[in-house]
mmCIF file with all atom_site columns, C-alpha atoms in Angstrom:
data_model
loop_
_atom_site.group_PDB
_atom_site.id
_atom_site.type_symbol
_atom_site.label_atom_id
_atom_site.label_alt_id
_atom_site.label_comp_id
_atom_site.label_asym_id
_atom_site.label_entity_id
_atom_site.label_seq_id
_atom_site.pdbx_PDB_ins_code
_atom_site.Cartn_x
_atom_site.Cartn_y
_atom_site.Cartn_z
_atom_site.occupancy
_atom_site.B_iso_or_equiv
_atom_site.pdbx_formal_charge
_atom_site.auth_seq_id
_atom_site.auth_comp_id
_atom_site.auth_asym_id
_atom_site.auth_atom_id
_atom_site.pdbx_PDB_model_num
ATOM 1   C CA . MET A 1 1   ? 5.600   -21.773 14.263  1.00 85.00 ? 1   MET A CA 1
ATOM 2   C CA . THR A 1 2   ? 8.265   -23.078 14.258  1.00 90.00 ? 2   THR A CA 1
ATOM 3   C CA . PRO A 1 3   ? 11.880  -21.043 13.806  1.00 90.00 ? 3   PRO A CA 1
ATOM 4   C CA . GLU A 1 4   ? 11.815  -22.447 10.144  1.00 90.00 ? 4   GLU A CA 1
ATOM 5   C CA . GLN A 1 5   ? 8.187   -21.323 9.642   1.00 91.00 ? 5   GLN A CA 1
ATOM 6   C CA . LEU A 1 6   ? 8.910   -17.985 10.890  1.00 93.00 ? 6   LEU A CA 1
ATOM 7   C CA . PHE A 1 7   ? 11.624  -17.167 9.080   1.00 93.00 ? 7   PHE A CA 1
ATOM 8   C CA . VAL A 1 8   ? 10.009  -18.604 6.089   1.00 93.00 ? 8   VAL A CA 1
ATOM 9   C CA . TYR A 1 9   ? 6.862   -15.449 6.703   1.00 94.00 ? 9   TYR A CA 1
ATOM 10  C CA . THR A 1 10  ? 9.574   -12.799 7.705   1.00 96.00 ? 10  THR A CA 1
ATOM 11  C CA . GLU A 1 11  ? 11.102  -13.656 4.979   1.00 95.00 ? 11  GLU A CA 1
ATOM 12  C CA . GLU A 1 12  ? 7.736   -13.476 2.177   1.00 96.00 ? 12  GLU A CA 1
ATOM 13  C CA . VAL A 1 13  ? 7.275   -9.984  4.523   1.00 97.00 ? 13  VAL A CA 1
ATOM 14  C CA . ASN A 1 14  ? 11.057  -8.058  3.808   1.00 97.00 ? 14  ASN A CA 1
ATOM 15  C CA . ILE A 1 15  ? 10.641  -9.851  0.146   1.00 97.00 ? 15  ILE A CA 1
ATOM 16  C CA . HIS A 1 16  ? 6.696   -7.796  0.102   1.00 97.00 ? 16  HIS A CA 1
ATOM 17  C CA . ALA A 1 17  ? 8.421   -4.824  1.369   1.00 97.00 ? 17  ALA A CA 1
ATOM 18  C CA . GLN A 1 18  ? 11.162  -4.360  -0.333  1.00 98.00 ? 18  GLN A CA 1
ATOM 19  C CA . LEU A 1 19  ? 9.075   -4.224  -3.384  1.00 98.00 ? 19  LEU A CA 1
ATOM 20  C CA . ALA A 1 20  ? 6.229   -1.839  -1.859  1.00 97.00 ? 20  ALA A CA 1
ATOM 21  C CA . LEU A 1 21  ? 8.845   0.757   -1.084  1.00 98.00 ? 21  LEU A CA 1
ATOM 22  C CA . SER A 1 22  ? 10.615  0.384   -4.247  1.00 98.00 ? 22  SER A CA 1
ATOM 23  C CA . ASN A 1 23  ? 7.593   1.003   -6.074  1.00 97.00 ? 23  ASN A CA 1
ATOM 24  C CA . PHE A 1 24  ? 6.812   4.271   -4.372  1.00 97.00 ? 24  PHE A CA 1
ATOM 25  C CA . VAL A 1 25  ? 10.173  5.868   -4.747  1.00 97.00 ? 25  VAL A CA 1
ATOM 26  C CA . THR A 1 26  ? 10.050  5.177   -8.457  1.00 97.00 ? 26  THR A CA 1
ATOM 27  C CA . PHE A 1 27  ? 6.302   6.650   -7.942  1.00 97.00 ? 27  PHE A CA 1
ATOM 28  C CA . GLN A 1 28  ? 7.538   10.085  -5.861  1.00 97.00 ? 28  GLN A CA 1
ATOM 29  C CA . ASN A 1 29  ? 10.558  10.073  -8.666  1.00 97.00 ? 29  ASN A CA 1
ATOM 30  C CA . ILE A 1 30  ? 7.834   10.440  -11.229 1.00 97.00 ? 30  ILE A CA 1
ATOM 31  C CA . VAL A 1 31  ? 5.044   12.661  -9.793  1.00 96.00 ? 31  VAL A CA 1
ATOM 32  C CA . HIS A 1 32  ? 7.575   14.925  -8.565  1.00 95.00 ? 32  HIS A CA 1
ATOM 33  C CA . ASN A 1 33  ? 8.901   15.609  -11.872 1.00 94.00 ? 33  ASN A CA 1
ATOM 34  C CA . HIS A 1 34  ? 6.081   17.247  -13.563 1.00 91.00 ? 34  HIS A CA 1
ATOM 35  C CA . GLU A 1 35  ? 6.494   16.460  -17.575 1.00 93.00 ? 35  GLU A CA 1
ATOM 36  C CA . ASP A 1 36  ? 5.940   13.041  -16.409 1.00 92.00 ? 36  ASP A CA 1
ATOM 37  C CA . ARG A 1 37  ? 3.153   12.793  -13.692 1.00 91.00 ? 37  ARG A CA 1
ATOM 38  C CA . GLN A 1 38  ? 0.403   12.532  -15.630 1.00 92.00 ? 38  GLN A CA 1
ATOM 39  C CA . ARG A 1 39  ? 1.792   8.910   -17.068 1.00 93.00 ? 39  ARG A CA 1
ATOM 40  C CA . ARG A 1 40  ? -0.182  6.004   -16.709 1.00 92.00 ? 40  ARG A CA 1
ATOM 41  C CA . GLU A 1 41  ? 3.131   5.189   -15.611 1.00 95.00 ? 41  GLU A CA 1
ATOM 42  C CA . ALA A 1 42  ? 2.038   6.548   -11.872 1.00 95.00 ? 42  ALA A CA 1
ATOM 43  C CA . TRP A 1 43  ? -0.258  4.512   -11.464 1.00 94.00 ? 43  TRP A CA 1
ATOM 44  C CA . MET A 1 44  ? 1.565   1.338   -12.082 1.00 95.00 ? 44  MET A CA 1
ATOM 45  C CA . HIS A 1 45  ? 3.453   1.487   -9.568  1.00 96.00 ? 45  HIS A CA 1
ATOM 46  C CA . LEU A 1 46  ? 1.552   3.107   -7.021  1.00 95.00 ? 46  LEU A CA 1
ATOM 47  C CA . GLN A 1 47  ? -1.479  -0.136  -6.980  1.00 92.00 ? 47  GLN A CA 1
ATOM 48  C CA . SER A 1 48  ? 1.984   -2.290  -7.226  1.00 95.00 ? 48  SER A CA 1
ATOM 49  C CA . PHE A 1 49  ? 2.708   -0.541  -3.604  1.00 96.00 ? 49  PHE A CA 1
ATOM 50  C CA . LEU A 1 50  ? -0.548  -0.537  -2.585  1.00 94.00 ? 50  LEU A CA 1
ATOM 51  C CA . SER A 1 51  ? -1.042  -4.141  -3.357  1.00 92.00 ? 51  SER A CA 1
ATOM 52  C CA . HIS A 1 52  ? 2.154   -5.036  -1.883  1.00 95.00 ? 52  HIS A CA 1
ATOM 53  C CA . PHE A 1 53  ? 1.723   -2.863  1.383   1.00 94.00 ? 53  PHE A CA 1
ATOM 54  C CA . GLY A 1 54  ? -1.501  -5.254  1.075   1.00 92.00 ? 54  GLY A CA 1
ATOM 55  C CA . MET A 1 55  ? 0.162   -8.146  1.670   1.00 93.00 ? 55  MET A CA 1
ATOM 56  C CA . VAL A 1 56  ? 2.158   -7.458  3.952   1.00 95.00 ? 56  VAL A CA 1
ATOM 57  C CA . SER A 1 57  ? -0.152  -5.618  5.632   1.00 93.00 ? 57  SER A CA 1
ATOM 58  C CA . LYS A 1 58  ? -2.423  -9.317  5.059   1.00 91.00 ? 58  LYS A CA 1
ATOM 59  C CA . LEU A 1 59  ? 0.667   -11.018 6.796   1.00 93.00 ? 59  LEU A CA 1
ATOM 60  C CA . LEU A 1 60  ? 1.002   -8.733  9.909   1.00 93.00 ? 60  LEU A CA 1
ATOM 61  C CA . TYR A 1 61  ? -2.928  -7.941  10.501  1.00 91.00 ? 61  TYR A CA 1
ATOM 62  C CA . ALA A 1 62  ? -5.386  -11.213 9.503   1.00 81.00 ? 62  ALA A CA 1
ATOM 63  C CA . PRO A 1 63  ? -9.041  -10.011 9.350   1.00 72.00 ? 63  PRO A CA 1
ATOM 64  C CA . SER A 1 64  ? -10.953 -11.366 13.218  1.00 69.00 ? 64  SER A CA 1
ATOM 65  C CA . SER A 1 65  ? -13.057 -13.259 10.070  1.00 69.00 ? 65  SER A CA 1
ATOM 66  C CA . ARG A 1 66  ? -9.656  -15.532 9.110   1.00 71.00 ? 66  ARG A CA 1
ATOM 67  C CA . ALA A 1 67  ? -8.983  -19.284 10.421  1.00 82.00 ? 67  ALA A CA 1
ATOM 68  C CA . GLN A 1 68  ? -6.794  -19.719 13.895  1.00 85.00 ? 68  GLN A CA 1
ATOM 69  C CA . VAL A 1 69  ? -3.785  -20.187 12.370  1.00 86.00 ? 69  VAL A CA 1
ATOM 70  C CA . SER A 1 70  ? -3.834  -16.681 9.733   1.00 86.00 ? 70  SER A CA 1
ATOM 71  C CA . ARG A 1 71  ? -4.894  -14.873 12.726  1.00 87.00 ? 71  ARG A CA 1
ATOM 72  C CA . GLU A 1 72  ? -1.855  -16.803 15.594  1.00 91.00 ? 72  GLU A CA 1
ATOM 73  C CA . ARG A 1 73  ? 0.888   -16.453 12.801  1.00 91.00 ? 73  ARG A CA 1
ATOM 74  C CA . ALA A 1 74  ? -0.157  -13.058 12.819  1.00 91.00 ? 74  ALA A CA 1
ATOM 75  C CA . ARG A 1 75  ? 0.372   -11.898 15.924  1.00 93.00 ? 75  ARG A CA 1
ATOM 76  C CA . ILE A 1 76  ? 3.085   -14.133 16.377  1.00 93.00 ? 76  ILE A CA 1
ATOM 77  C CA . LEU A 1 77  ? 5.035   -11.782 13.027  1.00 94.00 ? 77  LEU A CA 1
ATOM 78  C CA . ARG A 1 78  ? 3.380   -8.867  14.628  1.00 93.00 ? 78  ARG A CA 1
ATOM 79  C CA . ASP A 1 79  ? 5.292   -9.376  17.920  1.00 94.00 ? 79  ASP A CA 1
ATOM 80  C CA . HIS A 1 80  ? 8.545   -10.937 15.590  1.00 94.00 ? 80  HIS A CA 1
ATOM 81  C CA . LEU A 1 81  ? 8.816   -8.016  13.708  1.00 95.00 ? 81  LEU A CA 1
ATOM 82  C CA . GLU A 1 82  ? 8.314   -5.666  17.133  1.00 94.00 ? 82  GLU A CA 1
ATOM 83  C CA . THR A 1 83  ? 4.982   -4.011  15.263  1.00 93.00 ? 83  THR A CA 1
ATOM 84  C CA . ASP A 1 84  ? 1.610   -3.498  17.426  1.00 89.00 ? 84  ASP A CA 1
ATOM 85  C CA . SER A 1 85  ? -1.465  -2.226  16.393  1.00 85.00 ? 85  SER A CA 1
ATOM 86  C CA . SER A 1 86  ? -0.595  1.391   15.747  1.00 88.00 ? 86  SER A CA 1
ATOM 87  C CA . SER A 1 87  ? 1.459   0.637   12.654  1.00 89.00 ? 87  SER A CA 1
ATOM 88  C CA . ALA A 1 88  ? 0.522   2.204   9.628   1.00 87.00 ? 88  ALA A CA 1
ATOM 89  C CA . LEU A 1 89  ? 0.470   -1.271  8.053   1.00 86.00 ? 89  LEU A CA 1
ATOM 90  C CA . ASN A 1 90  ? -2.932  -2.277  9.965   1.00 86.00 ? 90  ASN A CA 1
ATOM 91  C CA . ASP A 1 91  ? -4.458  0.970   7.882   1.00 78.00 ? 91  ASP A CA 1
ATOM 92  C CA . ARG A 1 92  ? -7.527  -1.178  5.985   1.00 77.00 ? 92  ARG A CA 1
ATOM 93  C CA . ASP A 1 93  ? -7.976  1.791   3.691   1.00 75.00 ? 93  ASP A CA 1
ATOM 94  C CA . ALA A 1 94  ? -4.822  1.627   2.218   1.00 72.00 ? 94  ALA A CA 1
ATOM 95  C CA . ARG A 1 95  ? -5.604  -2.365  1.682   1.00 71.00 ? 95  ARG A CA 1
ATOM 96  C CA . ASN A 1 96  ? -8.910  -2.164  0.765   1.00 72.00 ? 96  ASN A CA 1
ATOM 97  C CA . ALA A 1 97  ? -7.970  0.549   -2.324  1.00 69.00 ? 97  ALA A CA 1
ATOM 98  C CA . VAL A 1 98  ? -6.607  -2.402  -4.415  1.00 70.00 ? 98  VAL A CA 1
ATOM 99  C CA . GLU A 1 99  ? -8.458  -5.386  -2.990  1.00 73.00 ? 99  GLU A CA 1
ATOM 100 C CA . HIS A 1 100 ? -11.701 -3.871  -3.596  1.00 69.00 ? 100 HIS A CA 1
ATOM 101 C CA . LEU A 1 101 ? -11.321 -2.154  -6.910  1.00 73.00 ? 101 LEU A CA 1
ATOM 102 C CA . ASP A 1 102 ? -13.324 -4.201  -8.921  1.00 72.00 ? 102 ASP A CA 1
ATOM 103 C CA . GLU A 1 103 ? -16.410 -3.396  -6.720  1.00 74.00 ? 103 GLU A CA 1
ATOM 104 C CA . ARG A 1 104 ? -15.429 -0.219  -7.187  1.00 75.00 ? 104 ARG A CA 1
ATOM 105 C CA . MET A 1 105 ? -15.395 0.186   -10.176 1.00 74.00 ? 105 MET A CA 1
ATOM 106 C CA . ASP A 1 106 ? -18.753 -2.190  -10.271 1.00 69.00 ? 106 ASP A CA 1
ATOM 107 C CA . ASN A 1 107 ? -20.265 1.331   -8.135  1.00 73.00 ? 107 ASN A CA 1
ATOM 108 C CA . TRP A 1 108 ? -17.853 3.938   -10.867 1.00 69.00 ? 108 TRP A CA 1
ATOM 109 C CA . LEU A 1 109 ? -18.928 2.438   -14.121 1.00 71.00 ? 109 LEU A CA 1
ATOM 110 C CA . THR A 1 110 ? -23.094 2.969   -12.748 1.00 72.00 ? 110 THR A CA 1
ATOM 111 C CA . GLN A 1 111 ? -22.786 6.303   -11.927 1.00 69.00 ? 111 GLN A CA 1
ATOM 112 C CA . GLU A 1 112 ? -24.539 8.022   -15.137 1.00 75.00 ? 112 GLU A CA 1
ATOM 113 C CA . GLY A 1 113 ? -23.831 11.444  -16.321 1.00 73.00 ? 113 GLY A CA 1
ATOM 114 C CA . LYS A 1 114 ? -20.578 11.146  -14.251 1.00 78.00 ? 114 LYS A CA 1
ATOM 115 C CA . GLY A 1 115 ? -16.803 11.144  -15.507 1.00 82.00 ? 115 GLY A CA 1
ATOM 116 C CA . ILE A 1 116 ? -13.942 9.607   -13.721 1.00 84.00 ? 116 ILE A CA 1
ATOM 117 C CA . LEU A 1 117 ? -11.252 11.181  -12.454 1.00 84.00 ? 117 LEU A CA 1
ATOM 118 C CA . GLU A 1 118 ? -7.522  10.210  -12.522 1.00 90.00 ? 118 GLU A CA 1
ATOM 119 C CA . SER A 1 119 ? -5.007  12.691  -12.306 1.00 93.00 ? 119 SER A CA 1
ATOM 120 C CA . VAL A 1 120 ? -2.173  14.181  -10.196 1.00 95.00 ? 120 VAL A CA 1
ATOM 121 C CA . PHE A 1 121 ? -2.638  17.518  -8.739  1.00 94.00 ? 121 PHE A CA 1
ATOM 122 C CA . PRO A 1 122 ? 0.596   19.873  -7.564  1.00 93.00 ? 122 PRO A CA 1
ATOM 123 C CA . ASN A 1 123 ? -1.714  20.716  -4.971  1.00 92.00 ? 123 ASN A CA 1
ATOM 124 C CA . ARG A 1 124 ? -4.954  20.578  -3.568  1.00 92.00 ? 124 ARG A CA 1
ATOM 125 C CA . ARG A 1 125 ? -6.109  23.576  -4.712  1.00 92.00 ? 125 ARG A CA 1
ATOM 126 C CA . ALA A 1 126 ? -6.124  22.422  -8.027  1.00 88.00 ? 126 ALA A CA 1
ATOM 127 C CA . TYR A 1 127 ? -8.099  19.395  -7.296  1.00 90.00 ? 127 TYR A CA 1
ATOM 128 C CA . ASP A 1 128 ? -10.962 21.386  -4.881  1.00 88.00 ? 128 ASP A CA 1
ATOM 129 C CA . TYR A 1 129 ? -11.005 24.054  -8.452  1.00 86.00 ? 129 TYR A CA 1
ATOM 130 C CA . LEU A 1 130 ? -13.172 21.205  -10.026 1.00 81.00 ? 130 LEU A CA 1
ATOM 131 C CA . SER A 1 131 ? -16.929 20.149  -9.097  1.00 77.00 ? 131 SER A CA 1
ATOM 132 C CA . LYS A 1 132 ? -17.163 16.762  -7.038  1.00 75.00 ? 132 LYS A CA 1
ATOM 133 C CA . GLU A 1 133 ? -20.141 16.558  -8.113  1.00 78.00 ? 133 GLU A CA 1
ATOM 134 C CA . ARG A 1 134 ? -18.754 15.826  -12.391 1.00 81.00 ? 134 ARG A CA 1
ATOM 135 C CA . TRP A 1 135 ? -16.011 13.357  -11.053 1.00 82.00 ? 135 TRP A CA 1
ATOM 136 C CA . VAL A 1 136 ? -15.890 10.525  -9.603  1.00 82.00 ? 136 VAL A CA 1
ATOM 137 C CA . VAL A 1 137 ? -12.537 9.709   -8.638  1.00 85.00 ? 137 VAL A CA 1
ATOM 138 C CA . ARG A 1 138 ? -10.751 6.753   -9.264  1.00 86.00 ? 138 ARG A CA 1
ATOM 139 C CA . ARG A 1 139 ? -7.456  8.150   -8.824  1.00 90.00 ? 139 ARG A CA 1
ATOM 140 C CA . VAL A 1 140 ? -5.629  11.769  -7.798  1.00 94.00 ? 140 VAL A CA 1
ATOM 141 C CA . TYR A 1 141 ? -2.945  11.960  -6.270  1.00 96.00 ? 141 TYR A CA 1
ATOM 142 C CA . LEU A 1 142 ? -1.869  15.455  -4.552  1.00 96.00 ? 142 LEU A CA 1
ATOM 143 C CA . VAL A 1 143 ? 2.020   16.209  -5.048  1.00 95.00 ? 143 VAL A CA 1
ATOM 144 C CA . GLU A 1 144 ? 1.956   18.710  -1.628  1.00 94.00 ? 144 GLU A CA 1
ATOM 145 C CA . GLU A 1 145 ? 0.157   16.321  0.743   1.00 94.00 ? 145 GLU A CA 1
ATOM 146 C CA . ASP A 1 146 ? 1.461   12.739  -0.159  1.00 94.00 ? 146 ASP A CA 1
ATOM 147 C CA . ILE A 1 147 ? -1.540  12.785  -0.096  1.00 95.00 ? 147 ILE A CA 1
ATOM 148 C CA . PHE A 1 148 ? -4.116  9.573   -2.664  1.00 94.00 ? 148 PHE A CA 1
ATOM 149 C CA . ILE A 1 149 ? -7.345  10.496  -3.052  1.00 92.00 ? 149 ILE A CA 1
ATOM 150 C CA . THR A 1 150 ? -10.187 7.260   -4.151  1.00 88.00 ? 150 THR A CA 1
ATOM 151 C CA . GLN A 1 151 ? -14.121 6.519   -4.420  1.00 82.00 ? 151 GLN A CA 1
ATOM 152 C CA . GLU A 1 152 ? -15.220 4.609   -2.093  1.00 80.00 ? 152 GLU A CA 1
ATOM 153 C CA . SER A 1 153 ? -19.212 4.181   -1.569  1.00 74.00 ? 153 SER A CA 1
ATOM 154 C CA . ASP A 1 154 ? -19.726 7.155   0.606   1.00 75.00 ? 154 ASP A CA 1
ATOM 155 C CA . GLY A 1 155 ? -17.275 9.054   -1.310  1.00 77.00 ? 155 GLY A CA 1
ATOM 156 C CA . PRO A 1 156 ? -13.219 10.474  -2.179  1.00 84.00 ? 156 PRO A CA 1
ATOM 157 C CA . LYS A 1 157 ? -11.345 8.436   1.269   1.00 87.00 ? 157 LYS A CA 1
ATOM 158 C CA . GLU A 1 158 ? -8.389  10.113  1.225   1.00 92.00 ? 158 GLU A CA 1
ATOM 159 C CA . MET A 1 159 ? -4.932  8.391   2.255   1.00 92.00 ? 159 MET A CA 1
ATOM 160 C CA . ALA A 1 160 ? -1.469  9.153   3.189   1.00 94.00 ? 160 ALA A CA 1
ATOM 161 C CA . LEU A 1 161 ? 1.007   7.528   1.819   1.00 95.00 ? 161 LEU A CA 1
ATOM 162 C CA . GLN A 1 162 ? 4.257   8.383   3.428   1.00 95.00 ? 162 GLN A CA 1
ATOM 163 C CA . PRO A 1 163 ? 3.759   7.511   6.728   1.00 95.00 ? 163 PRO A CA 1
ATOM 164 C CA . LEU A 1 164 ? 2.793   3.940   5.106   1.00 94.00 ? 164 LEU A CA 1
ATOM 165 C CA . ALA A 1 165 ? 6.497   4.105   3.315   1.00 96.00 ? 165 ALA A CA 1
ATOM 166 C CA . GLU A 1 166 ? 7.847   4.602   7.306   1.00 96.00 ? 166 GLU A CA 1
ATOM 167 C CA . GLU A 1 167 ? 6.324   1.733   8.927   1.00 96.00 ? 167 GLU A CA 1
ATOM 168 C CA . LEU A 1 168 ? 6.853   -0.095  5.938   1.00 97.00 ? 168 LEU A CA 1
ATOM 169 C CA . SER A 1 169 ? 11.474  1.380   5.397   1.00 97.00 ? 169 SER A CA 1
ATOM 170 C CA . ARG A 1 170 ? 10.814  -0.442  9.028   1.00 97.00 ? 170 ARG A CA 1
ATOM 171 C CA . ILE A 1 171 ? 10.081  -3.842  8.806   1.00 97.00 ? 171 ILE A CA 1
ATOM 172 C CA . ILE A 1 172 ? 12.999  -3.608  6.199   1.00 97.00 ? 172 ILE A CA 1
ATOM 173 C CA . SER A 1 173 ? 15.002  -2.640  9.187   1.00 97.00 ? 173 SER A CA 1
ATOM 174 C CA . VAL A 1 174 ? 13.572  -4.992  10.968  1.00 96.00 ? 174 VAL A CA 1
ATOM 175 C CA . SER A 1 175 ? 13.302  -8.259  9.183   1.00 96.00 ? 175 SER A CA 1
ATOM 176 C CA . ASN A 1 176 ? 16.860  -7.660  7.438   1.00 95.00 ? 176 ASN A CA 1
ATOM 177 C CA . GLN A 1 177 ? 18.112  -7.917  11.343  1.00 95.00 ? 177 GLN A CA 1
ATOM 178 C CA . ARG A 1 178 ? 15.801  -10.991 12.267  1.00 94.00 ? 178 ARG A CA 1
ATOM 179 C CA . LEU A 1 179 ? 16.462  -12.973 9.052   1.00 93.00 ? 179 LEU A CA 1
ATOM 180 C CA . SER A 1 180 ? 20.522  -12.033 9.366   1.00 89.00 ? 180 SER A CA 1
ATOM 181 C CA . ASN A 1 181 ? 20.484  -12.926 12.928  1.00 86.00 ? 181 ASN A CA 1
ATOM 182 C CA . ASP A 1 182 ? 17.601  -15.000 13.502  1.00 80.00 ? 182 ASP A CA 1
ATOM 183 C CA . SER A 1 183 ? 17.735  -18.316 10.650  1.00 78.00 ? 183 SER A CA 1
ATOM 184 C CA . PRO A 1 184 ? 17.943  -21.583 11.450  1.00 79.00 ? 184 PRO A CA 1
ATOM 185 C CA . TYR A 1 185 ? 19.555  -22.129 7.594   1.00 74.00 ? 185 TYR A CA 1
ATOM 186 C CA . HIS A 1 186 ? 22.631  -22.353 6.982   1.00 71.00 ? 186 HIS A CA 1
ATOM 187 C CA . ILE A 1 187 ? 22.642  -21.314 3.547   1.00 69.00 ? 187 ILE A CA 1
ATOM 188 C CA . ILE A 1 188 ? 25.184  -22.045 0.787   1.00 73.00 ? 188 ILE A CA 1
ATOM 189 C CA . GLN A 1 189 ? 25.146  -19.254 -1.857  1.00 70.00 ? 189 GLN A CA 1
ATOM 190 C CA . PRO A 1 190 ? 28.012  -19.242 -4.982  1.00 79.00 ? 190 PRO A CA 1
ATOM 191 C CA . SER A 1 191 ? 29.896  -16.405 -5.412  1.00 71.00 ? 191 SER A CA 1
#
């Protein structure tokens, strides 16, 4: 990979990480406000957070089924951005929550007699109060635990969001440093 290519990939990672983190902060502000937490806007920001997180994850962790060029790009980027396999960015569950939403919806909508649950709960007690046999979990967020829950084929899947946000923040810091110190370009911008 040329320095120019590495710069462009690093820039793309940085852009998506910043967009993800911005949406996460907005999501957190909404759900921590008791009056606003049930607004549809919360889910828009969460979906956007997960989508941009997914793009960063794809760039850094190409599946083995992908072409060699994608796997090599991912390896070089991980090295460049000081990221290893234990990174929260390697969380396939968070990525799949958005990438396979269409398949999940197909599954949810064929389950007769079940309601679709989309709600923000202050804590697990409020969520556990509901009969799980009655609901398919489209989107649930537990404020106290910072846990996002969504239905997979084998039942509800829980994801902690804070580790994802923390890793994105770290990636922004490292990529900002790389972009300012390792740029092969001389950029001229009007003041």
